[in-house]
Amino acid sequence: SRTHEEEGTGRQRGPSIAGAQRERRQETTRTRTRTMSSGGEGTTYDLVVIGAGSGGTRASRMTAKAGLKVAVVELPYALVSSETEGGAGGTCVIRGCVPKKLLVYASSFQADFKDAFGFGWQEGERSFDLKKVMEKKSNEVGRLNGIYGRLMKNSGCDYHEGRGRILSPTTVEVTAPDGTKTSLETKNILVATGGRAFVPDLPGKELCDTSDEALVYDEIPKRMVIVGGGYIAVEFAGIYSGFGAEVHVVCRKPLPLRGFDDECRQLVLDNLVKTGIHVHVNTSPVSVSKSENGTSLSVRVRTAEGEETSIECDKCMFATGRRPNVQNLGLENVPLVKQGDNGKILVDDFLETGQKGVWACGDVIDRIQLTPVALMEGMALKETYQGNPTKPDYECVASAVFCQPPLATVGMTEEEAKEKVVGEIDVYVEGFRPMKNTLSGRDERSLMKMIVETATGRVLGAHMVGPDSPEIMQGIAVAIKAGATKSVFDSTIGIHPSSAEEFVTMRTMTRRVQCKGEGVAQSKI
């Protein structure tokens, strides 16, 4: 599949807005409740964007295509991020969604080879070369990084490589790699610097890696400890287990993937264990140290009951969350910009901070940290900058976890519905063994689940663990976003034989649940 911004490659830039049209638009924006700031004398740019990840690229490209003068500031390209290195495309393209998905593909072949024997294929010699796949992955990431840069330039943006720092609400200083400093005067500033993986403070943190480093290993670790229970932890557990490593996941909760539906979380855990991954639930890290041999690591962990033990490994990766990338950004020079937990920039419904003319979007703010959400926010900002104030729409945001098999979801979980819905919900659950597994012998089950508001029949949420679940859920998300009822699903003819048809053949209610909410609120998962 193509990346979100790559889809624009080869398209010609539309005509610029004529001067008279632009004057009329600027006159209109002065009357709006939420518009671009008016700026002052000597203003060079309408907008300076700090950060060329998903949200920053989309906002800058589309705003420039609308005829406004835009500059983009981004750090030099590198596979592993730091305070001095980043790159156009941001986390998703360089050290997130894209390279991770490529490694998920690579790691899945081991199980596919085993499946083939059940279909009559004979086992033969095979080997895996991690260096080769890492090199090809890095080449693809580098290609996409170049595409992102060209897309912004071809859209009319001025691209500045270096570190951007806010000096005032109308001035951004750019420090180039050679130390040269340039000041950009602007009417508006958009902060789209994203986030960075972090390792919490504990003894031996300097010995640990994050997902950044795990995406560039040149050798498969014989033993690997992954600390964390979120989607990055379970995804990388599947990747390196598929490559042949002995993987241990240290999760402080009883189940991984907090915030997802509990039945789905349990099945993901079961499937992880069945593939040979060691999952230590209700367990937290204490320290990391070098083993006596000096070449491996010893990860000290403690259970909820207080029992301590050590896990020996070659690599220890922390997947315990990400922090907004706000260091050395100059936020102290715009004191009306407020920050929340972990430094996240606080914005209003239109993505404007407390300082008029300073905006923020993507992983650096306190909303949903997903690439498609940042893209949507970028489009909303473009509309606002054109004089059509537009709030981002966070209702019915579908998402997926690329564990193996993957989990996909949209709308309310059962647990969320119990808290928010007035009245009752009907819960439909189907668990089954995928057809392919009947011959392959793979010990892995799938699950599909629907949450329905009893009084109206409206489908509030859908969840799936199983092969192709992200592809299936994208279509389901359209139906739920459109307000489809259970009867609409029931009247839809399924595609047979497929797993997807289960969503339109669920006739038997699993349970009816009394809820305690005071109103229905769409999920923001």
PDB file of N, CA, C and O in Angstrom, residues 465-509:
ATOM      1  N   VAL A 465     -10.107  -9.695  16.051  1.00  0.00           N
ATOM      2  CA  VAL A 465      -8.748 -10.228  16.103  1.00  0.00           C
ATOM      3  C   VAL A 465      -8.700 -11.363  15.094  1.00  0.00           C
ATOM      4  O   VAL A 465      -9.480 -12.316  15.186  1.00  0.00           O
ATOM      5  N   GLY A 466      -7.822 -11.245  14.116  1.00  0.00           N
ATOM      6  CA  GLY A 466      -7.726 -12.288  13.109  1.00  0.00           C
ATOM      7  C   GLY A 466      -7.062 -11.786  11.849  1.00  0.00           C
ATOM      8  O   GLY A 466      -6.846 -10.575  11.683  1.00  0.00           O
ATOM      9  N   PRO A 467      -6.728 -12.702  10.940  1.00  0.00           N
ATOM     10  CA  PRO A 467      -6.076 -12.306   9.685  1.00  0.00           C
ATOM     11  C   PRO A 467      -6.907 -11.279   8.923  1.00  0.00           C
ATOM     12  O   PRO A 467      -8.142 -11.372   8.867  1.00  0.00           O
ATOM     13  N   ASP A 468      -6.240 -10.286   8.375  1.00  0.00           N
ATOM     14  CA  ASP A 468      -6.859  -9.246   7.544  1.00  0.00           C
ATOM     15  C   ASP A 468      -7.827  -8.349   8.306  1.00  0.00           C
ATOM     16  O   ASP A 468      -8.602  -7.600   7.686  1.00  0.00           O
ATOM     17  N   SER A 469      -7.805  -8.379   9.637  1.00  0.00           N
ATOM     18  CA  SER A 469      -8.772  -7.569  10.381  1.00  0.00           C
ATOM     19  C   SER A 469      -8.658  -6.075  10.077  1.00  0.00           C
ATOM     20  O   SER A 469      -9.705  -5.394   9.997  1.00  0.00           O
ATOM     21  N   PRO A 470      -7.459  -5.485   9.872  1.00  0.00           N
ATOM     22  CA  PRO A 470      -7.431  -4.051   9.539  1.00  0.00           C
ATOM     23  C   PRO A 470      -8.120  -3.742   8.203  1.00  0.00           C
ATOM     24  O   PRO A 470      -8.795  -2.713   8.080  1.00  0.00           O
ATOM     25  N   GLU A 471      -7.934  -4.620   7.219  1.00  0.00           N
ATOM     26  CA  GLU A 471      -8.575  -4.391   5.916  1.00  0.00           C
ATOM     27  C   GLU A 471     -10.090  -4.476   6.045  1.00  0.00           C
ATOM     28  O   GLU A 471     -10.833  -3.696   5.435  1.00  0.00           O
ATOM     29  N   ILE A 472     -10.555  -5.417   6.839  1.00  0.00           N
ATOM     30  CA  ILE A 472     -12.006  -5.590   7.034  1.00  0.00           C
ATOM     31  C   ILE A 472     -12.584  -4.419   7.811  1.00  0.00           C
ATOM     32  O   ILE A 472     -13.645  -3.870   7.472  1.00  0.00           O
ATOM     33  N   MET A 473     -11.858  -3.999   8.866  1.00  0.00           N
ATOM     34  CA  MET A 473     -12.401  -2.970   9.759  1.00  0.00           C
ATOM     35  C   MET A 473     -12.514  -1.618   9.086  1.00  0.00           C
ATOM     36  O   MET A 473     -13.361  -0.801   9.461  1.00  0.00           O
ATOM     37  N   GLN A 474     -11.666  -1.349   8.078  1.00  0.00           N
ATOM     38  CA  GLN A 474     -11.776  -0.059   7.403  1.00  0.00           C
ATOM     39  C   GLN A 474     -13.150   0.114   6.768  1.00  0.00           C
ATOM     40  O   GLN A 474     -13.759   1.184   6.823  1.00  0.00           O
ATOM     41  N   GLY A 475     -13.680  -0.958   6.158  1.00  0.00           N
ATOM     42  CA  GLY A 475     -15.024  -0.885   5.576  1.00  0.00           C
ATOM     43  C   GLY A 475     -16.106  -0.804   6.633  1.00  0.00           C
ATOM     44  O   GLY A 475     -17.093  -0.065   6.473  1.00  0.00           O
ATOM     45  N   ILE A 476     -15.934  -1.541   7.724  1.00  0.00           N
ATOM     46  CA  ILE A 476     -16.902  -1.493   8.820  1.00  0.00           C
ATOM     47  C   ILE A 476     -16.966  -0.086   9.399  1.00  0.00           C
ATOM     48  O   ILE A 476     -18.035   0.412   9.783  1.00  0.00           O
ATOM     49  N   ALA A 477     -15.818   0.588   9.465  1.00  0.00           N
ATOM     50  CA  ALA A 477     -15.767   1.938  10.036  1.00  0.00           C
ATOM     51  C   ALA A 477     -16.645   2.903   9.260  1.00  0.00           C
ATOM     52  O   ALA A 477     -17.282   3.789   9.849  1.00  0.00           O
ATOM     53  N   VAL A 478     -16.694   2.758   7.945  1.00  0.00           N
ATOM     54  CA  VAL A 478     -17.549   3.637   7.134  1.00  0.00           C
ATOM     55  C   VAL A 478     -19.006   3.453   7.527  1.00  0.00           C
ATOM     56  O   VAL A 478     -19.754   4.426   7.694  1.00  0.00           O
ATOM     57  N   ALA A 479     -19.418   2.199   7.688  1.00  0.00           N
ATOM     58  CA  ALA A 479     -20.810   1.924   8.044  1.00  0.00           C
ATOM     59  C   ALA A 479     -21.158   2.488   9.412  1.00  0.00           C
ATOM     60  O   ALA A 479     -22.225   3.110   9.603  1.00  0.00           O
ATOM     61  N   ILE A 480     -20.268   2.296  10.389  1.00  0.00           N
ATOM     62  CA  ILE A 480     -20.545   2.786  11.742  1.00  0.00           C
ATOM     63  C   ILE A 480     -20.523   4.311  11.767  1.00  0.00           C
ATOM     64  O   ILE A 480     -21.356   4.945  12.429  1.00  0.00           O
ATOM     65  N   LYS A 481     -19.598   4.917  11.037  1.00  0.00           N
ATOM     66  CA  LYS A 481     -19.550   6.374  10.955  1.00  0.00           C
ATOM     67  C   LYS A 481     -20.849   6.920  10.362  1.00  0.00           C
ATOM     68  O   LYS A 481     -21.325   7.993  10.758  1.00  0.00           O
ATOM     69  N   ALA A 482     -21.436   6.170   9.440  1.00  0.00           N
ATOM     70  CA  ALA A 482     -22.681   6.597   8.792  1.00  0.00           C
ATOM     71  C   ALA A 482     -23.912   6.313   9.640  1.00  0.00           C
ATOM     72  O   ALA A 482     -25.028   6.648   9.236  1.00  0.00           O
ATOM     73  N   GLY A 483     -23.728   5.686  10.819  1.00  0.00           N
ATOM     74  CA  GLY A 483     -24.854   5.430  11.714  1.00  0.00           C
ATOM     75  C   GLY A 483     -25.609   4.153  11.423  1.00  0.00           C
ATOM     76  O   GLY A 483     -26.795   4.028  11.764  1.00  0.00           O
ATOM     77  N   ALA A 484     -24.966   3.171  10.824  1.00  0.00           N
ATOM     78  CA  ALA A 484     -25.643   1.916  10.467  1.00  0.00           C
ATOM     79  C   ALA A 484     -26.185   1.211  11.713  1.00  0.00           C
ATOM     80  O   ALA A 484     -25.571   1.224  12.777  1.00  0.00           O
ATOM     81  N   THR A 485     -27.325   0.583  11.548  1.00  0.00           N
ATOM     82  CA  THR A 485     -27.934  -0.203  12.612  1.00  0.00           C
ATOM     83  C   THR A 485     -27.628  -1.681  12.406  1.00  0.00           C
ATOM     84  O   THR A 485     -27.176  -2.101  11.341  1.00  0.00           O
ATOM     85  N   LYS A 486     -27.924  -2.467  13.419  1.00  0.00           N
ATOM     86  CA  LYS A 486     -27.693  -3.912  13.325  1.00  0.00           C
ATOM     87  C   LYS A 486     -28.539  -4.502  12.206  1.00  0.00           C
ATOM     88  O   LYS A 486     -28.097  -5.439  11.504  1.00  0.00           O
ATOM     89  N   SER A 487     -29.730  -3.978  11.985  1.00  0.00           N
ATOM     90  CA  SER A 487     -30.588  -4.513  10.914  1.00  0.00           C
ATOM     91  C   SER A 487     -29.968  -4.271   9.546  1.00  0.00           C
ATOM     92  O   SER A 487     -30.162  -5.078   8.621  1.00  0.00           O
ATOM     93  N   VAL A 488     -29.232  -3.183   9.384  1.00  0.00           N
ATOM     94  CA  VAL A 488     -28.535  -2.932   8.115  1.00  0.00           C
ATOM     95  C   VAL A 488     -27.462  -3.987   7.892  1.00  0.00           C
ATOM     96  O   VAL A 488     -27.327  -4.526   6.788  1.00  0.00           O
ATOM     97  N   PHE A 489     -26.708  -4.286   8.924  1.00  0.00           N
ATOM     98  CA  PHE A 489     -25.710  -5.350   8.809  1.00  0.00           C
ATOM     99  C   PHE A 489     -26.391  -6.679   8.480  1.00  0.00           C
ATOM    100  O   PHE A 489     -25.939  -7.436   7.608  1.00  0.00           O
ATOM    101  N   ASP A 490     -27.500  -6.979   9.191  1.00  0.00           N
ATOM    102  CA  ASP A 490     -28.188  -8.259   8.995  1.00  0.00           C
ATOM    103  C   ASP A 490     -28.754  -8.408   7.585  1.00  0.00           C
ATOM    104  O   ASP A 490     -28.844  -9.513   7.060  1.00  0.00           O
ATOM    105  N   SER A 491     -29.131  -7.298   6.975  1.00  0.00           N
ATOM    106  CA  SER A 491     -29.738  -7.360   5.639  1.00  0.00           C
ATOM    107  C   SER A 491     -28.701  -7.338   4.519  1.00  0.00           C
ATOM    108  O   SER A 491     -29.055  -7.432   3.337  1.00  0.00           O
ATOM    109  N   THR A 492     -27.430  -7.220   4.890  1.00  0.00           N
ATOM    110  CA  THR A 492     -26.354  -7.194   3.901  1.00  0.00           C
ATOM    111  C   THR A 492     -25.913  -8.613   3.573  1.00  0.00           C
ATOM    112  O   THR A 492     -25.686  -9.428   4.475  1.00  0.00           O
ATOM    113  N   ILE A 493     -25.794  -8.924   2.294  1.00  0.00           N
ATOM    114  CA  ILE A 493     -25.375 -10.250   1.871  1.00  0.00           C
ATOM    115  C   ILE A 493     -23.862 -10.390   2.023  1.00  0.00           C
ATOM    116  O   ILE A 493     -23.096  -9.516   1.602  1.00  0.00           O
ATOM    117  N   GLY A 494     -23.431 -11.450   2.642  1.00  0.00           N
ATOM    118  CA  GLY A 494     -22.017 -11.659   2.899  1.00  0.00           C
ATOM    119  C   GLY A 494     -21.275 -12.188   1.686  1.00  0.00           C
ATOM    120  O   GLY A 494     -21.870 -12.678   0.718  1.00  0.00           O
ATOM    121  N   ILE A 495     -19.949 -12.077   1.722  1.00  0.00           N
ATOM    122  CA  ILE A 495     -19.063 -12.649   0.709  1.00  0.00           C
ATOM    123  C   ILE A 495     -18.574 -13.986   1.248  1.00  0.00           C
ATOM    124  O   ILE A 495     -17.933 -14.035   2.302  1.00  0.00           O
ATOM    125  N   HIS A 496     -18.871 -15.067   0.518  1.00  0.00           N
ATOM    126  CA  HIS A 496     -18.602 -16.412   1.031  1.00  0.00           C
ATOM    127  C   HIS A 496     -17.645 -17.166   0.114  1.00  0.00           C
ATOM    128  O   HIS A 496     -17.767 -17.067  -1.108  1.00  0.00           O
ATOM    129  N   PRO A 497     -16.706 -17.912   0.665  1.00  0.00           N
ATOM    130  CA  PRO A 497     -16.354 -18.004   2.087  1.00  0.00           C
ATOM    131  C   PRO A 497     -15.327 -16.943   2.466  1.00  0.00           C
ATOM    132  O   PRO A 497     -14.328 -16.768   1.778  1.00  0.00           O
ATOM    133  N   SER A 498     -15.578 -16.233   3.524  1.00  0.00           N
ATOM    134  CA  SER A 498     -14.656 -15.212   4.027  1.00  0.00           C
ATOM    135  C   SER A 498     -14.882 -15.044   5.519  1.00  0.00           C
ATOM    136  O   SER A 498     -15.948 -15.398   6.043  1.00  0.00           O
ATOM    137  N   SER A 499     -13.891 -14.504   6.188  1.00  0.00           N
ATOM    138  CA  SER A 499     -14.068 -14.157   7.600  1.00  0.00           C
ATOM    139  C   SER A 499     -14.966 -12.942   7.730  1.00  0.00           C
ATOM    140  O   SER A 499     -15.766 -12.833   8.672  1.00  0.00           O
ATOM    141  N   ALA A 500     -14.867 -12.013   6.785  1.00  0.00           N
ATOM    142  CA  ALA A 500     -15.609 -10.754   6.868  1.00  0.00           C
ATOM    143  C   ALA A 500     -17.117 -10.974   6.932  1.00  0.00           C
ATOM    144  O   ALA A 500     -17.841 -10.176   7.537  1.00  0.00           O
ATOM    145  N   GLU A 501     -17.610 -12.058   6.327  1.00  0.00           N
ATOM    146  CA  GLU A 501     -19.057 -12.273   6.300  1.00  0.00           C
ATOM    147  C   GLU A 501     -19.635 -12.493   7.693  1.00  0.00           C
ATOM    148  O   GLU A 501     -20.847 -12.349   7.891  1.00  0.00           O
ATOM    149  N   GLU A 502     -18.782 -12.847   8.665  1.00  0.00           N
ATOM    150  CA  GLU A 502     -19.288 -13.036  10.026  1.00  0.00           C
ATOM    151  C   GLU A 502     -19.939 -11.765  10.567  1.00  0.00           C
ATOM    152  O   GLU A 502     -20.866 -11.835  11.377  1.00  0.00           O
ATOM    153  N   PHE A 503     -19.460 -10.596  10.114  1.00  0.00           N
ATOM    154  CA  PHE A 503     -20.034  -9.351  10.602  1.00  0.00           C
ATOM    155  C   PHE A 503     -21.467  -9.132  10.120  1.00  0.00           C
ATOM    156  O   PHE A 503     -22.185  -8.308  10.683  1.00  0.00           O
ATOM    157  N   VAL A 504     -21.888  -9.823   9.072  1.00  0.00           N
ATOM    158  CA  VAL A 504     -23.268  -9.660   8.581  1.00  0.00           C
ATOM    159  C   VAL A 504     -24.107 -10.913   8.805  1.00  0.00           C
ATOM    160  O   VAL A 504     -25.232 -11.001   8.311  1.00  0.00           O
ATOM    161  N   THR A 505     -23.554 -11.879   9.557  1.00  0.00           N
ATOM    162  CA  THR A 505     -24.321 -13.104   9.843  1.00  0.00           C
ATOM    163  C   THR A 505     -24.454 -13.365  11.332  1.00  0.00           C
ATOM    164  O   THR A 505     -24.899 -14.440  11.733  1.00  0.00           O
ATOM    165  N   MET A 506     -24.078 -12.394  12.160  1.00  0.00           N
ATOM    166  CA  MET A 506     -24.232 -12.557  13.609  1.00  0.00           C
ATOM    167  C   MET A 506     -25.702 -12.392  13.981  1.00  0.00           C
ATOM    168  O   MET A 506     -26.220 -11.276  14.038  1.00  0.00           O
ATOM    169  N   ARG A 507     -26.375 -13.470  14.216  1.00  0.00           N
ATOM    170  CA  ARG A 507     -27.807 -13.411  14.517  1.00  0.00           C
ATOM    171  C   ARG A 507     -28.103 -13.650  15.994  1.00  0.00           C
ATOM    172  O   ARG A 507     -29.149 -13.232  16.500  1.00  0.00           O
ATOM    173  N   THR A 508     -27.231 -14.369  16.677  1.00  0.00           N
ATOM    174  CA  THR A 508     -27.488 -14.750  18.064  1.00  0.00           C
ATOM    175  C   THR A 508     -26.763 -13.816  19.019  1.00  0.00           C
ATOM    176  O   THR A 508     -25.537 -13.726  19.002  1.00  0.00           O
ATOM    177  N   MET A 509     -27.532 -13.116  19.827  1.00  0.00           N
ATOM    178  CA  MET A 509     -26.952 -12.204  20.802  1.00  0.00           C
ATOM    179  C   MET A 509     -26.235 -13.003  21.877  1.00  0.00           C
ATOM    180  O   MET A 509     -26.770 -13.991  22.403  1.00  0.00           O
TER     181      MET A 509
END
